[in-house]
């Protein structure tokens, strides 16, 4: 099983450019999440989707949008990239409810904004 | 005040020793607690979850929870060089509740051969 698959793995953008990070899971999980990880800051939740058709903001949603395309797919869009969005982005999924903290992570997407 | 606090380390232990990793949290309503392991350049991987006060053992790993003290720890017995990684503590709400967990910054563990 592939688990959680993210694309792309690496991306370099110029300030103001837009891009979409794609995420798909094949575990039939209900909940999906987008986190960013920065040195000294830990993992911070950007957006999450508790079930197909719903999305909610996390701790750091500014500058991002998400789409829960179907039960398998959850995308993260940067409309106008800024250097502060340079980070490693992780998509995760969980069965939920009842196992909400038991997350399965994708391999990560390393984004650099110049 | 950070919601989940961990010492960033590095914590260095000799091979075969017990590594003790600690975490405190601020929200007394927290009901679910997790330890993730993250190798350098890789994604986090869940290694332990604990929901009740006391100890939970899984192989060489033991998670300890004390809700009164708002403290959770991870013990790794017979530490191996392959255990060298960053260990993330995560704290969440009651089962079935608002589906969000908060992560600490992680403690880097180095096991010296």
Tab-separated table of C-alpha atoms in Angstrom:
chain	number	residue	atom	x	y	z
A	1	UNK	CA	0.000	0.000	0.000
A	2	UNK	CA	1.179	3.485	-0.828
A	3	UNK	CA	-0.428	5.072	2.271
A	4	UNK	CA	-0.276	8.860	1.916
A	5	UNK	CA	1.271	10.208	-1.279
A	6	UNK	CA	2.297	13.849	-1.745
A	7	UNK	CA	3.435	15.642	-4.856
A	8	UNK	CA	5.698	17.362	-5.627
A	9	UNK	CA	8.548	16.346	-3.290
A	10	UNK	CA	10.512	19.531	-3.974
A	11	UNK	CA	9.547	22.901	-5.413
A	12	UNK	CA	11.209	26.278	-5.788
A	13	UNK	CA	8.970	29.294	-6.354
A	14	UNK	CA	9.486	32.986	-6.797
A	15	UNK	CA	7.617	35.414	-4.574
A	16	UNK	CA	4.098	35.919	-5.894
A	17	UNK	CA	3.871	32.668	-7.817
A	18	UNK	CA	1.127	30.178	-7.078
A	19	UNK	CA	1.175	26.423	-6.724
A	20	UNK	CA	-0.831	23.478	-5.458
A	21	UNK	CA	0.420	20.626	-3.308
A	22	UNK	CA	-1.432	17.408	-3.968
A	23	UNK	CA	-2.149	14.684	-1.432
A	24	UNK	CA	-3.890	11.345	-1.793
A	25	UNK	CA	-4.445	8.497	0.665
A	26	UNK	CA	-5.510	4.949	-0.042
A	27	UNK	CA	-6.418	3.882	3.505
A	28	UNK	CA	-10.081	4.940	3.292
A	29	UNK	CA	-9.501	7.457	6.083
A	30	UNK	CA	-12.106	10.068	6.879
A	31	UNK	CA	-9.845	12.890	8.067
A	32	UNK	CA	-6.989	14.607	6.269
A	33	UNK	CA	-4.618	17.350	7.361
A	34	UNK	CA	-1.947	19.712	6.104
A	35	UNK	CA	0.940	20.609	8.421
A	36	UNK	CA	4.035	22.711	7.981
A	37	UNK	CA	7.259	22.038	9.855
A	38	UNK	CA	9.837	24.726	10.539
A	39	UNK	CA	13.006	24.530	12.677
A	40	UNK	CA	12.250	25.333	16.304
A	41	UNK	CA	8.507	25.572	15.642
A	42	UNK	CA	7.398	21.970	15.458
A	43	UNK	CA	4.537	20.785	13.320
A	44	UNK	CA	1.798	23.346	12.899
A	45	UNK	CA	-1.634	22.614	11.482
A	46	UNK	CA	-2.605	24.679	8.454
A	47	UNK	CA	-5.986	23.206	7.509
A	48	UNK	CA	-7.803	19.986	8.085
A	49	UNK	CA	-10.805	18.118	6.737
A	50	UNK	CA	-12.695	15.993	9.224
A	51	UNK	CA	-14.721	14.340	6.486
A	52	UNK	CA	-15.384	14.566	2.781
A	53	UNK	CA	-17.009	17.895	2.016
A	54	UNK	CA	-15.761	19.777	5.092
A	55	UNK	CA	-12.642	21.836	5.716
A	56	UNK	CA	-11.552	23.919	8.708
A	57	UNK	CA	-8.732	26.253	9.584
A	58	UNK	CA	-5.898	25.188	11.818
A	59	UNK	CA	-3.290	27.289	13.611
A	60	UNK	CA	-1.665	28.966	10.602
A	61	UNK	CA	-4.148	29.177	7.685
A	62	UNK	CA	-3.264	32.632	6.330
A	63	UNK	CA	-1.970	32.536	2.761
A	64	UNK	CA	-3.333	29.056	2.056
A	65	UNK	CA	-6.469	27.476	0.653
A	66	UNK	CA	-7.518	23.842	0.583
A	67	UNK	CA	-9.868	21.591	-1.334
A	68	UNK	CA	-11.140	18.186	-0.255
A	69	UNK	CA	-11.717	16.873	-3.740
A	70	UNK	CA	-13.082	13.513	-2.608
A	71	UNK	CA	-12.464	11.100	0.248
A	72	UNK	CA	-8.995	10.256	-1.055
A	73	UNK	CA	-7.624	13.650	-2.062
A	74	UNK	CA	-6.860	16.870	-0.184
A	75	UNK	CA	-4.940	19.669	-1.896
A	76	UNK	CA	-3.210	22.759	-0.501
A	77	UNK	CA	-2.901	25.895	-2.615
A	78	UNK	CA	-0.602	28.853	-2.199
A	79	UNK	CA	-2.155	31.698	-4.204
A	80	UNK	CA	0.727	34.184	-3.907
A	81	UNK	CA	3.798	32.598	-2.375
A	82	UNK	CA	5.881	34.515	0.164
A	83	UNK	CA	9.353	33.738	1.567
A	84	UNK	CA	7.690	33.070	4.953
A	85	UNK	CA	6.030	30.054	3.363
A	86	UNK	CA	9.375	28.361	2.830
A	87	UNK	CA	8.916	25.162	4.803
A	88	UNK	CA	8.439	21.423	4.694
A	89	UNK	CA	4.781	20.537	4.203
A	90	UNK	CA	3.280	17.274	5.376
A	91	UNK	CA	-0.059	15.820	4.487
A	92	UNK	CA	-1.550	13.356	6.967
A	93	UNK	CA	-4.660	11.272	7.360
A	94	UNK	CA	-6.455	9.528	10.198
A	95	UNK	CA	-9.405	7.215	10.534
A	96	UNK	CA	-11.330	9.499	12.911
A	97	UNK	CA	-13.302	9.946	15.032
A	98	UNK	CA	-11.878	8.103	18.002
A	99	UNK	CA	-8.337	7.829	16.675
A	100	UNK	CA	-7.846	11.485	15.897
A	101	UNK	CA	-4.220	11.722	16.955
A	102	UNK	CA	-3.090	8.579	15.216
A	103	UNK	CA	-1.871	10.233	12.067
A	104	UNK	CA	-0.285	8.712	9.002
A	105	UNK	CA	2.026	11.146	7.251
A	106	UNK	CA	3.127	11.497	3.686
A	107	UNK	CA	6.808	11.859	2.816
A	108	UNK	CA	6.680	15.647	2.794
A	109	UNK	CA	7.075	18.406	0.235
A	110	UNK	CA	9.999	20.781	0.606
A	111	UNK	CA	9.064	24.242	-0.666
A	112	UNK	CA	11.467	27.145	-1.102
A	113	UNK	CA	10.149	30.618	-1.937
A	114	UNK	CA	12.775	33.049	-3.216
B	1	UNK	CA	3.044	29.658	27.060
B	2	UNK	CA	3.554	26.824	24.623
B	3	UNK	CA	0.820	24.223	24.683
B	4	UNK	CA	3.193	21.263	24.465
B	5	UNK	CA	6.733	21.649	25.759
B	6	UNK	CA	9.734	19.470	25.082
B	7	UNK	CA	13.443	19.993	25.556
B	8	UNK	CA	14.915	20.152	22.053
B	9	UNK	CA	18.074	18.334	23.150
B	10	UNK	CA	20.160	16.729	21.911
B	11	UNK	CA	19.841	13.997	24.489
B	12	UNK	CA	22.849	11.703	24.242
B	13	UNK	CA	22.788	8.206	25.728
B	14	UNK	CA	25.179	5.282	25.315
B	15	UNK	CA	24.066	2.192	23.453
B	16	UNK	CA	22.193	-0.185	25.753
B	17	UNK	CA	21.111	2.521	28.188
B	18	UNK	CA	17.605	3.769	28.925
B	19	UNK	CA	16.618	6.974	27.143
B	20	UNK	CA	14.016	9.094	28.918
B	21	UNK	CA	12.107	11.697	26.904
B	22	UNK	CA	9.768	14.127	28.614
B	23	UNK	CA	6.849	16.323	27.641
B	24	UNK	CA	4.510	18.670	29.504
B	25	UNK	CA	1.253	20.142	28.281
B	26	UNK	CA	-0.899	23.058	29.335
B	27	UNK	CA	-4.474	22.027	28.465
B	28	UNK	CA	-5.968	20.069	31.365
B	29	UNK	CA	-8.799	18.897	29.091
B	30	UNK	CA	-6.393	16.881	26.927
B	31	UNK	CA	-7.298	13.229	26.731
B	32	UNK	CA	-5.059	11.667	24.106
B	33	UNK	CA	-1.276	11.563	23.963
B	34	UNK	CA	1.098	10.388	21.292
B	35	UNK	CA	4.774	9.878	20.595
B	36	UNK	CA	6.077	10.135	17.054
B	37	UNK	CA	9.572	9.315	15.819
B	38	UNK	CA	11.066	11.345	12.979
B	39	UNK	CA	14.332	10.429	11.321
B	40	UNK	CA	16.270	13.257	9.731
B	41	UNK	CA	14.714	14.242	6.409
B	42	UNK	CA	11.794	11.844	6.851
B	43	UNK	CA	8.195	12.121	7.950
B	44	UNK	CA	6.906	11.489	11.491
B	45	UNK	CA	5.859	7.958	12.365
B	46	UNK	CA	3.528	7.094	15.245
B	47	UNK	CA	5.197	4.786	17.772
B	48	UNK	CA	3.012	5.056	20.887
B	49	UNK	CA	-0.397	6.327	21.919
B	50	UNK	CA	-1.695	6.510	25.491
B	51	UNK	CA	-5.066	7.606	26.822
B	52	UNK	CA	-5.098	6.605	30.512
B	53	UNK	CA	-2.907	7.423	33.470
B	54	UNK	CA	-0.096	4.971	34.076
B	55	UNK	CA	2.298	3.041	31.887
B	56	UNK	CA	1.871	1.457	28.492
B	57	UNK	CA	4.548	-0.858	27.183
B	58	UNK	CA	5.271	-1.915	23.606
B	59	UNK	CA	8.499	-3.793	23.118
B	60	UNK	CA	11.399	-1.578	24.185
B	61	UNK	CA	9.133	1.464	24.450
B	62	UNK	CA	7.139	2.537	27.506
B	63	UNK	CA	4.869	5.562	27.538
B	64	UNK	CA	3.989	7.071	30.904
B	65	UNK	CA	1.117	9.464	31.541
B	66	UNK	CA	0.349	11.554	34.609
B	67	UNK	CA	-2.651	13.786	33.935
B	68	UNK	CA	-2.548	15.403	37.376
B	69	UNK	CA	0.970	16.658	36.680
B	70	UNK	CA	0.221	17.221	32.960
B	71	UNK	CA	3.231	15.156	32.093
B	72	UNK	CA	3.896	12.422	29.554
B	73	UNK	CA	7.153	10.584	28.981
B	74	UNK	CA	8.670	7.975	26.714
B	75	UNK	CA	11.250	5.476	27.916
B	76	UNK	CA	13.363	3.558	25.426
B	77	UNK	CA	15.103	0.562	26.961
B	78	UNK	CA	18.273	-0.971	25.522
B	79	UNK	CA	18.743	2.057	23.251
B	80	UNK	CA	20.196	1.304	19.828
B	81	UNK	CA	21.956	3.607	17.346
B	82	UNK	CA	18.925	3.083	15.092
B	83	UNK	CA	16.830	4.872	17.746
B	84	UNK	CA	18.703	8.091	16.981
B	85	UNK	CA	15.963	10.419	15.761
B	86	UNK	CA	13.778	13.297	16.870
B	87	UNK	CA	10.857	12.287	19.091
B	88	UNK	CA	7.723	14.415	18.872
B	89	UNK	CA	5.170	14.558	21.656
B	90	UNK	CA	1.605	15.266	20.548
B	91	UNK	CA	-1.437	16.023	22.679
B	92	UNK	CA	-5.066	15.879	21.610
B	93	UNK	CA	-8.643	16.157	22.782
B	94	UNK	CA	-10.978	13.416	23.902
B	95	UNK	CA	-11.618	10.576	21.485
B	96	UNK	CA	-14.175	11.589	18.917
B	97	UNK	CA	-13.792	15.244	19.735
B	98	UNK	CA	-12.412	18.119	17.715
B	99	UNK	CA	-9.956	16.462	15.451
B	100	UNK	CA	-6.749	18.304	16.084
B	101	UNK	CA	-3.568	17.496	17.939
B	102	UNK	CA	-0.814	19.860	19.035
B	103	UNK	CA	2.803	18.883	18.593
B	104	UNK	CA	5.849	19.815	20.623
B	105	UNK	CA	9.056	20.857	18.873
B	106	UNK	CA	10.599	17.445	19.457
B	107	UNK	CA	13.607	16.105	21.343
B	108	UNK	CA	16.608	14.969	19.343
B	109	UNK	CA	17.991	11.683	20.672
B	110	UNK	CA	21.508	10.532	19.899
B	111	UNK	CA	22.476	6.975	20.847
B	112	UNK	CA	26.246	6.661	21.016
B	113	UNK	CA	27.701	3.242	19.998
